[in-house]
mmCIF file of C-alpha atoms in Angstrom:
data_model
loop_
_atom_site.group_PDB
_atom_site.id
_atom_site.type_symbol
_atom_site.label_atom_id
_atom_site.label_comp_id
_atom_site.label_asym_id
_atom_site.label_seq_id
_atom_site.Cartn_x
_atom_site.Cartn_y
_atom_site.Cartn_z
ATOM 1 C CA UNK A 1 -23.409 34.520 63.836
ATOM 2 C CA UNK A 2 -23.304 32.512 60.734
ATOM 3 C CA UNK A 3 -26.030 30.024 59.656
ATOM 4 C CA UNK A 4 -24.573 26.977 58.634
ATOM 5 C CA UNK A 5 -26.230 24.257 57.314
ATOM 6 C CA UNK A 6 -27.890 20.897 58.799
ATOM 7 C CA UNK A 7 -28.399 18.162 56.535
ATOM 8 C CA UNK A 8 -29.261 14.436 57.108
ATOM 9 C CA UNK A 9 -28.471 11.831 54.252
ATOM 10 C CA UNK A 10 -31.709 9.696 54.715
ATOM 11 C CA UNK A 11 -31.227 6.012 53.620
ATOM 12 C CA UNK A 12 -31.505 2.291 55.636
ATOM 13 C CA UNK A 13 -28.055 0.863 56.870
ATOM 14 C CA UNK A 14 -28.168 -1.299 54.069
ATOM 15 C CA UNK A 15 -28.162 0.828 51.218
ATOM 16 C CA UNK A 16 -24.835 2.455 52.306
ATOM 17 C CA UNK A 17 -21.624 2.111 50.437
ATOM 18 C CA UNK A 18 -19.963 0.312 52.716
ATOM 19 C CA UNK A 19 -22.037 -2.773 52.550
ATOM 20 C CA UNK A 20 -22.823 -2.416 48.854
ATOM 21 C CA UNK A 21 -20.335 -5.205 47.787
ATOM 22 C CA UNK A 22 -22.580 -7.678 50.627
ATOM 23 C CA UNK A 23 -25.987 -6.767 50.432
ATOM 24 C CA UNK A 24 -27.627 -7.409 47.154
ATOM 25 C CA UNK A 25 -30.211 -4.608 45.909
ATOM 26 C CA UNK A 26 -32.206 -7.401 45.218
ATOM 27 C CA UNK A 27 -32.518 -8.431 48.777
ATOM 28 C CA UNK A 28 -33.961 -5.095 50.067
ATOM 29 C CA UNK A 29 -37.157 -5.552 49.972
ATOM 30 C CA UNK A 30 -36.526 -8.704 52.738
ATOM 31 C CA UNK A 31 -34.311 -6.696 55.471
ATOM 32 C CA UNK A 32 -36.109 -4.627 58.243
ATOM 33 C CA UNK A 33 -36.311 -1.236 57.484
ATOM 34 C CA UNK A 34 -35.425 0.966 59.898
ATOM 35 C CA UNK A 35 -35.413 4.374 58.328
ATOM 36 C CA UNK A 36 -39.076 5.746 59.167
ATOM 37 C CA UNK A 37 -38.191 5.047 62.585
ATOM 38 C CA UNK A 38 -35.020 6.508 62.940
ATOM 39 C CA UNK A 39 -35.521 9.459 60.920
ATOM 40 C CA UNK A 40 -38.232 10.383 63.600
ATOM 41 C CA UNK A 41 -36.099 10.201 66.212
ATOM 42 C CA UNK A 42 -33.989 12.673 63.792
ATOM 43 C CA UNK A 43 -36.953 14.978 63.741
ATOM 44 C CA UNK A 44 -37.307 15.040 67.381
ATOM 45 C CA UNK A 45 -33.788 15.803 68.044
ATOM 46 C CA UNK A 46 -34.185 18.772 65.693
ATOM 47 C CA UNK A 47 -37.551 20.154 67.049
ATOM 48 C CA UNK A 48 -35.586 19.662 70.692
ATOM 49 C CA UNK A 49 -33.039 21.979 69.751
ATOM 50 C CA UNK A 50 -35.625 24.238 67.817
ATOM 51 C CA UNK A 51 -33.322 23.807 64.345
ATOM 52 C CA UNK A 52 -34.612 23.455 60.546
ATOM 53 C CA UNK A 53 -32.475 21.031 58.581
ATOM 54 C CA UNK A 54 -32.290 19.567 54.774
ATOM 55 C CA UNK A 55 -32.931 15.919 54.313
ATOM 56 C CA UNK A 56 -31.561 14.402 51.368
ATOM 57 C CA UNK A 57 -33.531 11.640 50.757
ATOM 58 C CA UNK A 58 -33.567 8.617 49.050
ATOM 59 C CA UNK A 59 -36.664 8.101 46.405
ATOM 60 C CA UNK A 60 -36.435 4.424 47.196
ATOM 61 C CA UNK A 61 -37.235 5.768 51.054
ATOM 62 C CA UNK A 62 -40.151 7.978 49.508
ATOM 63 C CA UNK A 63 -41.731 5.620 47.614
ATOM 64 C CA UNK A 64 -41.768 3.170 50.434
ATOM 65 C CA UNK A 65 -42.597 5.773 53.350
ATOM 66 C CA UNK A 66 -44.529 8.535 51.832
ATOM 67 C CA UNK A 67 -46.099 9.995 55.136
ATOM 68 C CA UNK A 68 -42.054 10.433 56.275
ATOM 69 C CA UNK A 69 -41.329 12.631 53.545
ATOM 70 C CA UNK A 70 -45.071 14.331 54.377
ATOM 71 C CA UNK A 71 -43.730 14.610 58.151
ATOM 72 C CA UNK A 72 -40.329 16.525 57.010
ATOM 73 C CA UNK A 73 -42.074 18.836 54.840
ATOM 74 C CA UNK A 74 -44.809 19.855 57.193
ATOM 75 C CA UNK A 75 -42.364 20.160 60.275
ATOM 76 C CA UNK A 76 -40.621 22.998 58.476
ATOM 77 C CA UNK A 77 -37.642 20.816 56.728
ATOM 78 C CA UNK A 78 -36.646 21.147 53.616
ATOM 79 C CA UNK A 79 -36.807 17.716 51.010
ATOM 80 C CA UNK A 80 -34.359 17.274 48.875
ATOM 81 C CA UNK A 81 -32.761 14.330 46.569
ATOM 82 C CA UNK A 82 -29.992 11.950 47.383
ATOM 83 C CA UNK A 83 -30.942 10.223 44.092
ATOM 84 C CA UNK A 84 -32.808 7.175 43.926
ATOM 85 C CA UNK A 85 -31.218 4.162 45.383
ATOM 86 C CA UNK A 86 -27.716 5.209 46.375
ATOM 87 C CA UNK A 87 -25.827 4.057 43.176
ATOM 88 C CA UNK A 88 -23.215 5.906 43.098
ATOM 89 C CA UNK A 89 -22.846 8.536 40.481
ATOM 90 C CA UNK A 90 -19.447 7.831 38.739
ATOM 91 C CA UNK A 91 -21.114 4.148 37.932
ATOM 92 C CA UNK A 92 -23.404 5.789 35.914
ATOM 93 C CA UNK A 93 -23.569 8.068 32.080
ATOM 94 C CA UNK A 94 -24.886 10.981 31.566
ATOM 95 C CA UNK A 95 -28.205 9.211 30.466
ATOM 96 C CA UNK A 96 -28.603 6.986 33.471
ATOM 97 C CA UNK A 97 -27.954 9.851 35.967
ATOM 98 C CA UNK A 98 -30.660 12.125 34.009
ATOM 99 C CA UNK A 99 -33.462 8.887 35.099
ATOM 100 C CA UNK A 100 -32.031 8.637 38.384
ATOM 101 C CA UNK A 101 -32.688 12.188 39.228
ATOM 102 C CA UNK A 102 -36.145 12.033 37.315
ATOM 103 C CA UNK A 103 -37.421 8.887 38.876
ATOM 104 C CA UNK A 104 -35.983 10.269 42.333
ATOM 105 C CA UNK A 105 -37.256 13.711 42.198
ATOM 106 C CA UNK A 106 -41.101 12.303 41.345
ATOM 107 C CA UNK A 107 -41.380 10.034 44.277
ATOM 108 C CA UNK A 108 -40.063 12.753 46.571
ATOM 109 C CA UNK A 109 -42.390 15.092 44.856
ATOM 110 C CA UNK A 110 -45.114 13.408 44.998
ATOM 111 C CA UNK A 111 -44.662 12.192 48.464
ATOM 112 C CA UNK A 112 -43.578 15.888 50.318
ATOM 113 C CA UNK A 113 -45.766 17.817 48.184
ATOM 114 C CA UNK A 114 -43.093 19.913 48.182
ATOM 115 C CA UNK A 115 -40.592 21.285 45.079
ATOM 116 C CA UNK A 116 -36.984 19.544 45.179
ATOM 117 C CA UNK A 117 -34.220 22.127 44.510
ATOM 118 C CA UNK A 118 -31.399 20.121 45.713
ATOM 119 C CA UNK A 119 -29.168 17.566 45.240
ATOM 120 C CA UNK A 120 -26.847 15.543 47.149
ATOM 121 C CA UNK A 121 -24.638 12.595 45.309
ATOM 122 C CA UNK A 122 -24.898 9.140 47.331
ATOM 123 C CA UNK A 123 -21.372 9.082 48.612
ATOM 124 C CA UNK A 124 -20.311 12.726 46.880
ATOM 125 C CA UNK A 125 -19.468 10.695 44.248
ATOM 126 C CA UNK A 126 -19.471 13.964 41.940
ATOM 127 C CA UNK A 127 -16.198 13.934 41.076
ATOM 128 C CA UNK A 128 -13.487 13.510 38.280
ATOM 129 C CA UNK A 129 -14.818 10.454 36.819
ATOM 130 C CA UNK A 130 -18.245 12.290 36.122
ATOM 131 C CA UNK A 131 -17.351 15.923 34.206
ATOM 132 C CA UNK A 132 -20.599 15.578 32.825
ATOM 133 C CA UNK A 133 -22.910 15.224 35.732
ATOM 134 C CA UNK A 134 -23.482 19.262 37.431
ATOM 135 C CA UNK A 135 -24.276 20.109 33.565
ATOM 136 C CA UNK A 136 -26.798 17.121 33.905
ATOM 137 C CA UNK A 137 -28.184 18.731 37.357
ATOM 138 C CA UNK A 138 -28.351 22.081 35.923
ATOM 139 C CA UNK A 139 -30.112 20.704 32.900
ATOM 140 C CA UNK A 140 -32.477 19.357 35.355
ATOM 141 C CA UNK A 141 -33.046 22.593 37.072
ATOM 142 C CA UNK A 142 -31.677 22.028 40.354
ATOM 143 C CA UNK A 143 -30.412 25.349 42.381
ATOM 144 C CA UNK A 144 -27.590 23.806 44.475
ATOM 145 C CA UNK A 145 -25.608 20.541 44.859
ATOM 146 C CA UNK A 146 -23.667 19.582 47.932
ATOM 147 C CA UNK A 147 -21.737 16.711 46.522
ATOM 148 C CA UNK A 148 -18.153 17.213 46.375
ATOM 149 C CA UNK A 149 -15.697 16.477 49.300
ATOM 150 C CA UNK A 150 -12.879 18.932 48.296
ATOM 151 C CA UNK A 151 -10.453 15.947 50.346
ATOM 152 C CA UNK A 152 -8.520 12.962 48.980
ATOM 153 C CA UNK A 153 -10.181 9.540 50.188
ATOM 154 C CA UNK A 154 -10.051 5.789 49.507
ATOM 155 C CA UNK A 155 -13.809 5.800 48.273
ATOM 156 C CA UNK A 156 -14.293 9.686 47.403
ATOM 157 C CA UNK A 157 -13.224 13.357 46.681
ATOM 158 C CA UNK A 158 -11.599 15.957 44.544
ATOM 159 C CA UNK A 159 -8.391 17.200 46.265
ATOM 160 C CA UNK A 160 -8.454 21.024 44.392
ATOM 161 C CA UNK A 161 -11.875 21.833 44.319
ATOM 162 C CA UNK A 162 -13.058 24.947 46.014
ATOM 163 C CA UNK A 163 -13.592 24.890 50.104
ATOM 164 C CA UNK A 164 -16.677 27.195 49.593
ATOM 165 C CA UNK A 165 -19.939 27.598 47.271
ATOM 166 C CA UNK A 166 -18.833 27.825 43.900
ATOM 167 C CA UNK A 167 -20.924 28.068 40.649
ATOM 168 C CA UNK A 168 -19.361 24.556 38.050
ATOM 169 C CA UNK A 169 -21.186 25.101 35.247
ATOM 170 C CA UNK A 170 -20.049 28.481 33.242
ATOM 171 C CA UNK A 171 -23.614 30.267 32.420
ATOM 172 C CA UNK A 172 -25.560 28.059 35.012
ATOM 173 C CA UNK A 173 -27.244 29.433 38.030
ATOM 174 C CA UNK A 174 -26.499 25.945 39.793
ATOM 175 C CA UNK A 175 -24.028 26.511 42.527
ATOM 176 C CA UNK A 176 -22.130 23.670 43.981
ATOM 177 C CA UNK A 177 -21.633 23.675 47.997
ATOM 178 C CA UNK A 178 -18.931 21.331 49.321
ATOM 179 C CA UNK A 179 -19.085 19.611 52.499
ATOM 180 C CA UNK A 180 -16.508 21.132 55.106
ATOM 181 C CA UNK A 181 -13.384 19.829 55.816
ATOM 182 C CA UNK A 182 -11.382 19.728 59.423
ATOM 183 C CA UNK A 183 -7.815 19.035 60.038
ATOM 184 C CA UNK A 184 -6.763 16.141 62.195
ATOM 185 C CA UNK A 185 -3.079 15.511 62.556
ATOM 186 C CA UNK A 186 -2.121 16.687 59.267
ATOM 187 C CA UNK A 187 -4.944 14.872 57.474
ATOM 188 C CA UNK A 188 -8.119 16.167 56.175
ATOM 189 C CA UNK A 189 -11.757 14.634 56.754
ATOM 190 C CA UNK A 190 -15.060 15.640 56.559
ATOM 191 C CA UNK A 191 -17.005 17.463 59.273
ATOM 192 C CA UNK A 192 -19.951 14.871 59.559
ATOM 193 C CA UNK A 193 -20.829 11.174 59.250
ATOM 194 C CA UNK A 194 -18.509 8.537 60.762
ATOM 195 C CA UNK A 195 -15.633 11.100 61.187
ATOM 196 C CA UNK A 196 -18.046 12.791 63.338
ATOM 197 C CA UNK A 197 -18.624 9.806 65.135
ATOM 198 C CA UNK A 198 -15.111 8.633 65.800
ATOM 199 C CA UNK A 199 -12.811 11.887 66.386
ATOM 200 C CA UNK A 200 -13.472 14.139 69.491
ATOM 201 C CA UNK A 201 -16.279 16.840 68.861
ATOM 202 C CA UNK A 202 -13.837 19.500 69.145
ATOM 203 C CA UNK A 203 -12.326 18.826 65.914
ATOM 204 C CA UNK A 204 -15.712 19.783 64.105
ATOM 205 C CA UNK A 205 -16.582 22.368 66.223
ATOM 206 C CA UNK A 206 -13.066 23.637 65.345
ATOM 207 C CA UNK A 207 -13.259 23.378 61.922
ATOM 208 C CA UNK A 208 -17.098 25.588 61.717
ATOM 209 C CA UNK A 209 -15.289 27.804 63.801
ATOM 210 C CA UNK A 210 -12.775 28.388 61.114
ATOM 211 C CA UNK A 211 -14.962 28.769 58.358
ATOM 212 C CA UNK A 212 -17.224 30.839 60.259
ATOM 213 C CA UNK A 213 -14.216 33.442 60.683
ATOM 214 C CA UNK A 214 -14.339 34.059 56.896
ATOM 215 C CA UNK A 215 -18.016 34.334 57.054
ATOM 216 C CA UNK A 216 -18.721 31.137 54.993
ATOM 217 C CA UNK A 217 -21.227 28.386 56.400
ATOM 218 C CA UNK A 218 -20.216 25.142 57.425
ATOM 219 C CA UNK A 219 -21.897 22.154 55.306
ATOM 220 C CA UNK A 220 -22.297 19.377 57.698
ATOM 221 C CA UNK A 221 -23.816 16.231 57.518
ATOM 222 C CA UNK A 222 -25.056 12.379 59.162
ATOM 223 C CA UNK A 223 -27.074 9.667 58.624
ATOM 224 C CA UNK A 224 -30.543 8.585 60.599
ATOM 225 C CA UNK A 225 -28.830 4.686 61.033
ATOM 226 C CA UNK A 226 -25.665 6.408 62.715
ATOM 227 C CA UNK A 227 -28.025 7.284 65.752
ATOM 228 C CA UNK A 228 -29.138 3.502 66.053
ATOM 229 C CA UNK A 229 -26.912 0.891 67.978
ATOM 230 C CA UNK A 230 -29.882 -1.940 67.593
ATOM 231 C CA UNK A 231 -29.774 -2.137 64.168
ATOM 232 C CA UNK A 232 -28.621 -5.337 61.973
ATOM 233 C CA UNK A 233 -24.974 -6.656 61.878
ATOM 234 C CA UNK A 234 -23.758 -7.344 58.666
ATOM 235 C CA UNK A 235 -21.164 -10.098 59.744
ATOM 236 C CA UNK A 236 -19.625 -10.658 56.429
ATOM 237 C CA UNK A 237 -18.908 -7.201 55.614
ATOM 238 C CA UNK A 238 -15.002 -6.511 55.214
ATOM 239 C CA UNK A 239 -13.470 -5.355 58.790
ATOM 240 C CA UNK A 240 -12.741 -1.756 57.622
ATOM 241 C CA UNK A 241 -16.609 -1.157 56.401
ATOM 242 C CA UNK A 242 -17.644 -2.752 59.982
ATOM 243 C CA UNK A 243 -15.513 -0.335 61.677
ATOM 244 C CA UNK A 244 -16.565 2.487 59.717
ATOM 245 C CA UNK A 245 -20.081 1.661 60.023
ATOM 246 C CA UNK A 246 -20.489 0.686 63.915
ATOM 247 C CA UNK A 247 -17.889 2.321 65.442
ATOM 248 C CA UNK A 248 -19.663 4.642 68.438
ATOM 249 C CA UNK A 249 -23.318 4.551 67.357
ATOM 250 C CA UNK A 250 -24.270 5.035 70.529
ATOM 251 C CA UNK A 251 -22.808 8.178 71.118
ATOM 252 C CA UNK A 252 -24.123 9.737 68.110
ATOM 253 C CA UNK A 253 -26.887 11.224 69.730
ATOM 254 C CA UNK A 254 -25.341 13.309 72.647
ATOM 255 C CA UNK A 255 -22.742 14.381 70.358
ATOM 256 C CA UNK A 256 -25.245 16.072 67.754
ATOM 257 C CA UNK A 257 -27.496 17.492 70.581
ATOM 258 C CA UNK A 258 -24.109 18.994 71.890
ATOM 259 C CA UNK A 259 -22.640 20.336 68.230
ATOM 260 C CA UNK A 260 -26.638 22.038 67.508
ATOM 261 C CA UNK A 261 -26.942 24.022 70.934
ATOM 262 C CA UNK A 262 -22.882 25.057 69.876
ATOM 263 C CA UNK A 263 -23.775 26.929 66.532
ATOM 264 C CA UNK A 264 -26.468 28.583 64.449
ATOM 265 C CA UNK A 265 -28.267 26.281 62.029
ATOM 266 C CA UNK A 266 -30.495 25.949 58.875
ATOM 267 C CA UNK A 267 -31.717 24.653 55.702
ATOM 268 C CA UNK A 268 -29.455 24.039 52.660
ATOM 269 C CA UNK A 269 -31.676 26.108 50.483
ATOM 270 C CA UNK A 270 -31.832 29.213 51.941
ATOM 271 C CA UNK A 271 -28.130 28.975 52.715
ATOM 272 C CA UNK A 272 -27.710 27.919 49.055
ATOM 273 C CA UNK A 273 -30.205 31.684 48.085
ATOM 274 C CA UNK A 274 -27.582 33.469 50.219
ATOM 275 C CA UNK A 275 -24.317 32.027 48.917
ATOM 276 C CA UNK A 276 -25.708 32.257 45.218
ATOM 277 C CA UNK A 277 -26.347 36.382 45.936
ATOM 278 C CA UNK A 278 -22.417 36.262 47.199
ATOM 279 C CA UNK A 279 -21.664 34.449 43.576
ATOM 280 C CA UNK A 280 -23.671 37.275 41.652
#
């Protein structure tokens, strides 16, 4: 069997782009965080079904929650960056992303005692609008990225990149791993988040299937808030973010206890070890 790879995206439901236009950054500090909470429950789902994941987390999380990141670390996850407050990439330069990842990678450091090797764009906002940024990781010294969606979407993607590992920056030992795509009518989507949470579990089960039959991993991913229907409404968010957003929290759960017993699973980084070897 294949190993594919289990990552969570760790951030609070209001640091997600879908409410960014409604919730102020500058608010934060006031809303109840929910994160250190849910990301437990995350943990115990995983150590249920005996799996080792990748969380890419937040450094506004790990400043905040420290003994978290400490908890990931020592329960046999691996920590790894989803930059520091979830701005997306393409709204930065070059310069800005380069502190982002800096001020990101010390609180996560620091807090998981742990080296960060990996990278995950809030949003996989990697894409044409930033040409500039995988030099910037590389630069940095990260091994992997998983921040392209090789789809077409309203908020996201880049249509012709690669389905599979793929090394962006000529010379550079950084290898890019995209997240992978199912079918669905005609259309493509990502295997994770609220896709996962809206279509029937077949159609990811389907699609690791597929890629599986070539002997490449899946990359799949969620969010700790998507397993929490108690959390805050955001009542002036625009209808299509609200749907997005809330639509079958509650069956989150079942549905990733059901999709981990269905496949083999690890972490990113030792996934990203083996694909770099293939790219050798």
């Amino acid at each position: 069997m294949v190993t594919n790879a289990l990552s969570v995206d760790v951030e609070d439901w209001f640091q997600v782009g879908a409410f960014e236009t409604v919730i102020d950054r500058g608010d934060w500090e006031g809303l109840d965080r929910r994160v250190e909470a849910n990301t437990d429950r995350v943990l115990d789902l995983f150590a249920a079904a005996e799996v080792k994941g990748t969380f890419f987390t937040l450094g506004w999380v790990a400043h905040r929650h420290p003994a978290l990141i400490r908890r990931i670390a020592e329960a046999g996850h691996e920590v790894a960056s989803h930059g520091w407050d979830h701005a997306r990439v393409f709204t930065m330069d070059a310069d800005a992303f380069r502190d982002d990842l800096a001020r990101a990678r010390v609180a996560l450091e620091d807090a998981g005692g742990v080296a960060v090797t990996g990278y995950r764009a809030p949003s996989f906002s990697i894409d044409g609008r930033t040409p500039w940024a995988h030099a910037v990781l590389a630069e940095a010294g990260y091994r992997y990225s998983s921040s392209v969606a090789p789809i077409r979407h309203d908020h996201y993607g880049v249509p012709d990149a690669p389905r599979r590992s793929y090394r962006p920056v000529a010379g550079a030992e950084l290898i890019e791993m995209p997240i992978t795509i199912a079918q669905v009518l005609g259309r493509e989507v990502t295997t994770g988040g609220g896709f996962f949470r809206l279509l029937p579990g077949g159609v990811t089960r389907r699609a690791i299937h597929a890629a599986n039959a070539t002997q490449a991993p899946a990359i799949f991913y969620f969010h700790p808030w998507e397993i929490d229907p108690a959390q805050p409404r955001v009542r002036n968010a625009p209808l299509k973010s609200k749907l997005r957003h809330y639509a079958r929290l509650g069956a989150m759960a079942g549905k990733l206890e059901t999709l981990m017993a269905s496949h083999r699973w690890g972490r990113m980084d030792a996934i990203a070890a083996h694909e770099a070897a293939r790219l050798s």
